[in-house]
Coordinates of C-alpha atoms in Angstrom, one line a residue:
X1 CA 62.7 -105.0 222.3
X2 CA 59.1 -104.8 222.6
X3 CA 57.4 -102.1 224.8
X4 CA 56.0 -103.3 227.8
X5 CA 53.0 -100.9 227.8
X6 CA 50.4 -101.4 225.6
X7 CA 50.3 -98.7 222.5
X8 CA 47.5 -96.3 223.7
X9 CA 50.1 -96.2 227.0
X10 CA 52.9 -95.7 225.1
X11 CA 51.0 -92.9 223.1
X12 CA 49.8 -91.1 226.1
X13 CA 53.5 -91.0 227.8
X14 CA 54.8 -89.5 224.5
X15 CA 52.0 -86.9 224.7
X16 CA 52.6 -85.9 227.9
X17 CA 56.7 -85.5 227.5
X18 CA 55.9 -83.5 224.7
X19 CA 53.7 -81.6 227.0
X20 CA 55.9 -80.4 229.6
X21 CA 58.8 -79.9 226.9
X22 CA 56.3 -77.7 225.5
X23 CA 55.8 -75.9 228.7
X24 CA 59.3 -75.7 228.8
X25 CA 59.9 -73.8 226.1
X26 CA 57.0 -71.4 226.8
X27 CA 58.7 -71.1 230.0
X28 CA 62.2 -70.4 228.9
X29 CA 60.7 -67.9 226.3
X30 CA 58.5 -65.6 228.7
X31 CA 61.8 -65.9 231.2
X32 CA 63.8 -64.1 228.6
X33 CA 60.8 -61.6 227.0
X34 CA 60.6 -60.4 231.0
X35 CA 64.5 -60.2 231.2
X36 CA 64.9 -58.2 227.2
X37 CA 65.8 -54.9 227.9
X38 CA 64.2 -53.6 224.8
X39 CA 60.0 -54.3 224.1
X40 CA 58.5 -53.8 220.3
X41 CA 55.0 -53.5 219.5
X42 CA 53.7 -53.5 216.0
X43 CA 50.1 -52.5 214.5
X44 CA 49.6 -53.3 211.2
X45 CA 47.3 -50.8 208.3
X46 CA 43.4 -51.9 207.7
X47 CA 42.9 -55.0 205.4
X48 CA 40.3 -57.8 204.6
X49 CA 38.3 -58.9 207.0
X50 CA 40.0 -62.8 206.5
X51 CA 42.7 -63.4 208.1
X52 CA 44.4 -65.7 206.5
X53 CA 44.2 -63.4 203.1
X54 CA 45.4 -60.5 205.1
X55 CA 48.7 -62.6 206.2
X56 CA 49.6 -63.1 203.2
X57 CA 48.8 -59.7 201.8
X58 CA 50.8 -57.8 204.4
X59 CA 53.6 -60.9 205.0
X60 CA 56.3 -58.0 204.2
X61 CA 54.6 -54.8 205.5
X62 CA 57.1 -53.0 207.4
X63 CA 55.1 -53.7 210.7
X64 CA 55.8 -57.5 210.0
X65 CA 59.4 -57.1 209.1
X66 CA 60.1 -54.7 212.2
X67 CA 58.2 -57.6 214.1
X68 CA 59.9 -60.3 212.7
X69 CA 63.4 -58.8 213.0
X70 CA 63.0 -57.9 216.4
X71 CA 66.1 -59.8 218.4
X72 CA 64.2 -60.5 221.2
X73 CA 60.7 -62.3 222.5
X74 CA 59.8 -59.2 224.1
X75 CA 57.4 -58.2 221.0
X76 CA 53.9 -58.1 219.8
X77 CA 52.2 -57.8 216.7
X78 CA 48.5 -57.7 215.4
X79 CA 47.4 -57.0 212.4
X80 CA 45.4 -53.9 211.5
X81 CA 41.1 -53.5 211.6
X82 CA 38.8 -54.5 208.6
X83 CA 37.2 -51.9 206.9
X84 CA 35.2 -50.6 209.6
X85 CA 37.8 -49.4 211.8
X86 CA 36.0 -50.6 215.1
X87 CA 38.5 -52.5 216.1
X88 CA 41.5 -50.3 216.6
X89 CA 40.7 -49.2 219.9
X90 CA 40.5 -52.7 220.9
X91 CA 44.3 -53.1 219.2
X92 CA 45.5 -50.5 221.2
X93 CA 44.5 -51.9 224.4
X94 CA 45.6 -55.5 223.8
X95 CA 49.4 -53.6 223.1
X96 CA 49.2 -51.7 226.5
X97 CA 48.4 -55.2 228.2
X98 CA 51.0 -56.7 226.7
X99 CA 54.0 -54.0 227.0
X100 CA 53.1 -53.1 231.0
X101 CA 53.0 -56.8 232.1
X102 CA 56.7 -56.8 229.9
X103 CA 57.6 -53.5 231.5
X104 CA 56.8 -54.3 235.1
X105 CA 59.2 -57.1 235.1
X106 CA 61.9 -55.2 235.2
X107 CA 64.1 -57.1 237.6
X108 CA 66.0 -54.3 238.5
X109 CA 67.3 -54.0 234.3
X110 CA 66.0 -50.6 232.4
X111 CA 63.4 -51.2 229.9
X112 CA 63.3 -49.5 226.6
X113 CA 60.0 -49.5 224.5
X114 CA 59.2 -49.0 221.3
X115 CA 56.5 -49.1 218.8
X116 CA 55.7 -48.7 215.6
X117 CA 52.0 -48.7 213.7
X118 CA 50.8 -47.7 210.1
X119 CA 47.9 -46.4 209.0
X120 CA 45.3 -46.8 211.5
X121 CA 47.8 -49.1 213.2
X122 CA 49.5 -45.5 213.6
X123 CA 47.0 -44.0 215.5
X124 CA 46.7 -47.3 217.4
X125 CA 50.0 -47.1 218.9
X126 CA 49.5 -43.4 219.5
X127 CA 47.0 -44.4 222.0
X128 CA 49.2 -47.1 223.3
X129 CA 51.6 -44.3 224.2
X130 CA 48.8 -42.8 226.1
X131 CA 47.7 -45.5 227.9
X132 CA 51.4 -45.8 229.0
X133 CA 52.0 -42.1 229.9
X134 CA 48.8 -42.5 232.6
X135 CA 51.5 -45.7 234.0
X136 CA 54.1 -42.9 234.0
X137 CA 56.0 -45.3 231.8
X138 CA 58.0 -43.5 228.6
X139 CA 58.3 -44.6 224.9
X140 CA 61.4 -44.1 223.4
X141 CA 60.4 -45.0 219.8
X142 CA 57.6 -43.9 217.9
X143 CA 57.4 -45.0 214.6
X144 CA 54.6 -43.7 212.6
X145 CA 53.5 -45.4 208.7
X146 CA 51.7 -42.7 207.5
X147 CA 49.4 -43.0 210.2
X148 CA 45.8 -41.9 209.5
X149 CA 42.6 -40.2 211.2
X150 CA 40.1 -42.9 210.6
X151 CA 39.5 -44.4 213.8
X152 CA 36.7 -45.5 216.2
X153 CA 37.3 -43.9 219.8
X154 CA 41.0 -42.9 219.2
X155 CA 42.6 -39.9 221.0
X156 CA 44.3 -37.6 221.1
X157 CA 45.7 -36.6 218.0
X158 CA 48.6 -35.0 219.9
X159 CA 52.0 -37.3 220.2
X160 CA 51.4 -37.8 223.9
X161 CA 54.9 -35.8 226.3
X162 CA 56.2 -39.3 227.3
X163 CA 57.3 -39.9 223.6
X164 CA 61.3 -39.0 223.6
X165 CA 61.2 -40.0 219.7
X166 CA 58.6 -39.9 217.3
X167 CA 59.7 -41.1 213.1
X168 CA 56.6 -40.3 211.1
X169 CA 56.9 -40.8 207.0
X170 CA 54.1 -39.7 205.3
X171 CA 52.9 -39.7 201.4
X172 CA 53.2 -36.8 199.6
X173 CA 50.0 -35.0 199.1
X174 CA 51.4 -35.0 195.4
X175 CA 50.7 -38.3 194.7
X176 CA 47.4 -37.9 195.2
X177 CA 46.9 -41.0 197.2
X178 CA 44.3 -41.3 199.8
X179 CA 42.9 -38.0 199.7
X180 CA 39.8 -38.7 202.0
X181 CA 42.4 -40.0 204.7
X182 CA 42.8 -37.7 207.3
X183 CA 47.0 -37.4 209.1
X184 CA 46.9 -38.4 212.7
X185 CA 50.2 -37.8 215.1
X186 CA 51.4 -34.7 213.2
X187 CA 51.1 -32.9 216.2
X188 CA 53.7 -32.9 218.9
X189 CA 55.0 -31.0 222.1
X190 CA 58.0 -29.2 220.9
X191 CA 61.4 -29.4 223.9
X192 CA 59.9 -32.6 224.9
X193 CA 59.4 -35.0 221.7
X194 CA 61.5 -35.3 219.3
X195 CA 59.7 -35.1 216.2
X196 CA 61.4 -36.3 212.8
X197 CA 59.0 -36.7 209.3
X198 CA 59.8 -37.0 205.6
X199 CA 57.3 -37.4 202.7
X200 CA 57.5 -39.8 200.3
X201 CA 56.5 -40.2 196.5
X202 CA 54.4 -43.4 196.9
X203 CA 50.9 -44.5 197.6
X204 CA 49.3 -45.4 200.9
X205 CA 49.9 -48.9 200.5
X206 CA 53.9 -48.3 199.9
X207 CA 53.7 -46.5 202.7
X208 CA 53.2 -49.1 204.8
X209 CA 55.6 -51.9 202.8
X210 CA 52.5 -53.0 200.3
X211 CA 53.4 -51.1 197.3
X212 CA 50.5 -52.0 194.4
X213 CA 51.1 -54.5 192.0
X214 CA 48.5 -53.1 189.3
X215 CA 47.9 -50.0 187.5
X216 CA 45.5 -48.6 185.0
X217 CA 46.5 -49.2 181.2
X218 CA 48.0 -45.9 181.1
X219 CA 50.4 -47.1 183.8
X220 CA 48.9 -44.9 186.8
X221 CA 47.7 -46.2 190.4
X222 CA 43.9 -46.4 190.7
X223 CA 43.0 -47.1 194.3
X224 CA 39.2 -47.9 193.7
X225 CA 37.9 -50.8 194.0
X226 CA 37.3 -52.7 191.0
X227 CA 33.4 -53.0 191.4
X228 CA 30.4 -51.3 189.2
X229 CA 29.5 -49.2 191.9
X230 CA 26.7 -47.5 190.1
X231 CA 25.4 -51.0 188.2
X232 CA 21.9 -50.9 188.0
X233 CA 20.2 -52.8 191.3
X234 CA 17.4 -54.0 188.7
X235 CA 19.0 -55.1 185.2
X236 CA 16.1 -57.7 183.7
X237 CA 13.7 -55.6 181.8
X238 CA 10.5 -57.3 183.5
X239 CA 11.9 -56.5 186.6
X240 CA 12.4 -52.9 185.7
X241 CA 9.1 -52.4 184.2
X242 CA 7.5 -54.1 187.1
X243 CA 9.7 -52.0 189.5
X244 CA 8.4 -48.4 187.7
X245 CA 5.1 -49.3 188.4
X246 CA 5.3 -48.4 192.3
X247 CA 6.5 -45.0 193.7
X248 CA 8.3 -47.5 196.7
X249 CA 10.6 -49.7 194.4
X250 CA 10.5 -46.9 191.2
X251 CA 13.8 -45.6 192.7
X252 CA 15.7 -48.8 192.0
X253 CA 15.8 -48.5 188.4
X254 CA 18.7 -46.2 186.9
X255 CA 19.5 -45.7 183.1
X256 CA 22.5 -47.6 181.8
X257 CA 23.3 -44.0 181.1
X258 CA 23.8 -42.6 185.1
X259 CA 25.0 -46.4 186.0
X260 CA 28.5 -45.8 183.8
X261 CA 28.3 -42.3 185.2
X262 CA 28.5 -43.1 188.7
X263 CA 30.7 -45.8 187.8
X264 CA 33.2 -43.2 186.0
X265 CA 33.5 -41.1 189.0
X266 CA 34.2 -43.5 191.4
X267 CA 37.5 -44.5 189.2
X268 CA 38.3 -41.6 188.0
X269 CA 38.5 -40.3 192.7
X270 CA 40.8 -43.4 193.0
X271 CA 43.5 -42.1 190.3
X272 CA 46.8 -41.5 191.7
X273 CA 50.0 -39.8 189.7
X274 CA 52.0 -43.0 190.9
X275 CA 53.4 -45.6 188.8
X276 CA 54.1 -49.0 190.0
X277 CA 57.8 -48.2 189.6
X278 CA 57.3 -45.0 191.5
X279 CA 55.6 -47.0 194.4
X280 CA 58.1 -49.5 194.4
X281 CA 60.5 -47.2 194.9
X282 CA 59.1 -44.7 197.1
X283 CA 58.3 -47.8 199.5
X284 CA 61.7 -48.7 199.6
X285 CA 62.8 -45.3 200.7
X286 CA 60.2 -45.2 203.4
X287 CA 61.8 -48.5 204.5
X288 CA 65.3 -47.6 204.4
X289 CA 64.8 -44.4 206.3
X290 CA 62.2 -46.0 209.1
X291 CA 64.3 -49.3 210.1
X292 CA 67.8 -46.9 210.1
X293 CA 66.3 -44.5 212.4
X294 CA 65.2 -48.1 214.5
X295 CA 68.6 -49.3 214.3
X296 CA 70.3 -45.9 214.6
X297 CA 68.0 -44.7 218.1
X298 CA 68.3 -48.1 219.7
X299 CA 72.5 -48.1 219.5
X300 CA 72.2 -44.6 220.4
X301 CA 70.5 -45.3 223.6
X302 CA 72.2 -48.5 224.4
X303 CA 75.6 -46.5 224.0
X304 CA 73.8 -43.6 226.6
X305 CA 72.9 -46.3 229.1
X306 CA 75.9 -48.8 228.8
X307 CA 73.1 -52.0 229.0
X308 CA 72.6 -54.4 225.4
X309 CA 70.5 -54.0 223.2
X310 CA 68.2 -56.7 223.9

């Protein structure tokens, strides 16, 4: 039987069913994220600055996983800062927003948090918990992905006292990984947090569930970047013998000679003594130990307070 409306009609009645189904389901989703007894909140480690590069660079980071696993709406994710680092503060925030307006919706029901952040994702969340102890409102979960001192406007260092349990794995200083990168949330107040950390034979990037895929010819880890970071600015001959004719632009032209030099260094401060197999394995073990002390601390403190676990 032919419609009796005309098509751009019937279009625009399908549109708008689709619309409040829509809002439906947005509905019936927030109804239960306010009614979940247990909130997550994941930071992921820097990355690129595009987004869609970084998704699918860190589409199994343990931040992800723990994100995706999570048995419950009542969880938020982001991924980590660029380069730069600015960002993170900015991370950290958006988390708070997003866990009190979850918290405060208590509806009589106690509310369990936890949250989890690597790299400088790690120190992220550390501020979340700081945020959340000025609220008077305690973390039960910390879990820490070789969380790192490299960000903008981010204190304190200290595991704030409204953290009942803080997992931090960390690399190995060993595997000479990240040197430059500074530990953040080592520190703790002892009879108040419990504090739990294991090293691990891998490289920042297994760490945080992005073990490296490539590896010098001699089978060993090299973090640099592959760039010729000391690549002569000036390479055509005119140009350099136009450029050594004024004091102001003299400075721009290098020999060949300190250009492989500087290049050299650079690789040689990006060597690790991890193999891809070594990383592969060490990030494994990082996993297995994090999500079982998740799994193991929620069931624990369900069993305590006799309410679900989501």
């Amino acid at each position: 039987m032919q419609s009796p409306f005309p098509a751009s009609m019937s279009n625009y009645v399908s549109g708008q069913i689709a619309k409040i189904e829509d809002e439906r389901q947005r509905a019936a989703e927030l109804a239960a994220a306010y009614a979940a007894t247990d909130i997550f909140a994941g930071i992921d480690g820097t990355g690129v600055f595009n987004d869609r590069q970084y998704q699918l660079e860190f589409q199994n980071s343990f931040i992800n996983r723990m994100y995706r696993e999570w048995d419950s709406p009542a969880k938020f994710y982001r991924r980590g800062p660029s380069i730069d680092g600015v960002a993170t503060a900015n991370l950290a925030f958006a988390a708070f927003e997003h866990i009190h307006k979850l918290y405060r919706q208590g509806g009589g029901k106690p509310k369990r948090i936890f949250l989890a952040g690597y790299s400088r994702g790690g120190a992220a969340v550390v501020k979340v918990c700081d945020l959340l102890q000025d609220r008077k409102i305690p973390v039960d979960g910390l879990f820490l992905f070789d969380a790192v001192d490299r960000a903008v406007l981010i204190t304190p260092n200290f595991i704030p006292k409204n953290v009942r349990h803080c997992f931090h794995a960390r690399r190995d200083p060993r595997a000479n990984s990240r040197n430059s990168f500074g530990s953040y949330g080592t520190k703790f107040h002892r009879g108040i947090t419990v504090y739990q950390e294991r090293f691990f034979n891998c490289t920042h990037g297994g760490m945080g569930g992005v073990p490296w895929l490539v590896a010098d010819p001699d089978g060993y880890i090299n973090e640099a970047e592959k760039i010729e970071l000391g690549k002569p600015i000036l390479q055509s001959p005119m140009a350099r013998a136009l450029a050594l004719t004024n004091p102001a632009t003299a400075g721009l032209v290098i020999s060949e000679h300190l250009a492989h030099q500087g290049t050299d260094a650079y690789r040689a401060a990006g060597r690790t003594r991890i193999t891809l197999q070594q990383d592969k394995t060490g990030s494994a073990e990082v996993g297995q130990w994090m999500f079982g002390a998740l799994k193991d601390l929620r069931k624990s403190l369900a069993a305590t307070a006799h309410v679900p676990t989501s």
